XYZ file of C-alpha atoms in Angstrom:
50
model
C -91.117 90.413 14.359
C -87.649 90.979 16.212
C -87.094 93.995 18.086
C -83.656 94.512 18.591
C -82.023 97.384 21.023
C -78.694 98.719 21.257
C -76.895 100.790 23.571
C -76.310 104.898 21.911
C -73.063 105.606 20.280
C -71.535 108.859 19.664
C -72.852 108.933 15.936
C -76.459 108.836 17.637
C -76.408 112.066 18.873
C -77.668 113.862 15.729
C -81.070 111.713 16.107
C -81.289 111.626 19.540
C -81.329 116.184 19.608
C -84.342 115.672 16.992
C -86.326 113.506 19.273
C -85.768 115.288 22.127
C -85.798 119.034 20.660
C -89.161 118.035 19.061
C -91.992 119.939 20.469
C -94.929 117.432 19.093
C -93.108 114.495 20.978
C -91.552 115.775 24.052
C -94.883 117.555 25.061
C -96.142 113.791 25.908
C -93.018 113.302 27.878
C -91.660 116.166 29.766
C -94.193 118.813 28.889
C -91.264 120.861 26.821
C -88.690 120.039 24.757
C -84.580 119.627 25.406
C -82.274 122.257 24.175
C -78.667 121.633 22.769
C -76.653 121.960 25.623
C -79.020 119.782 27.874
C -79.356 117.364 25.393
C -75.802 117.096 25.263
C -75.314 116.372 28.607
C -78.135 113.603 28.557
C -77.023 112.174 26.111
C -73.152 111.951 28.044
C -74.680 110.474 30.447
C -76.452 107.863 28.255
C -73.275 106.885 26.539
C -71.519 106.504 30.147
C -74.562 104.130 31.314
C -73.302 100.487 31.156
């Protein structure tokens, strides 16, 4: 099995707000889930992180 990661690109942002905005998943994670504008500026800040 390979695993491969790769660093977000703008066109990930679609898939990323699904994750995040999902209820089911984020309740194991941050008790709530993201809205739009937050996730937005997460996800900035992911694409900035080198």
């Amino acid at each position: 099995m390979v695993i491969k990661l790769e660093k977000f690109t703008n066109s990930d942002f679609e898939s990323y707000f699904k994750f995040v905005s999902n209820v089911e998943v984020m309740k194991m994670i941050t008790a709530k889930p993201i809205g739009l504008e937050q996730a937005k500026e997460d996800f900035k800040n992911l694409i900035k992180k080198k």
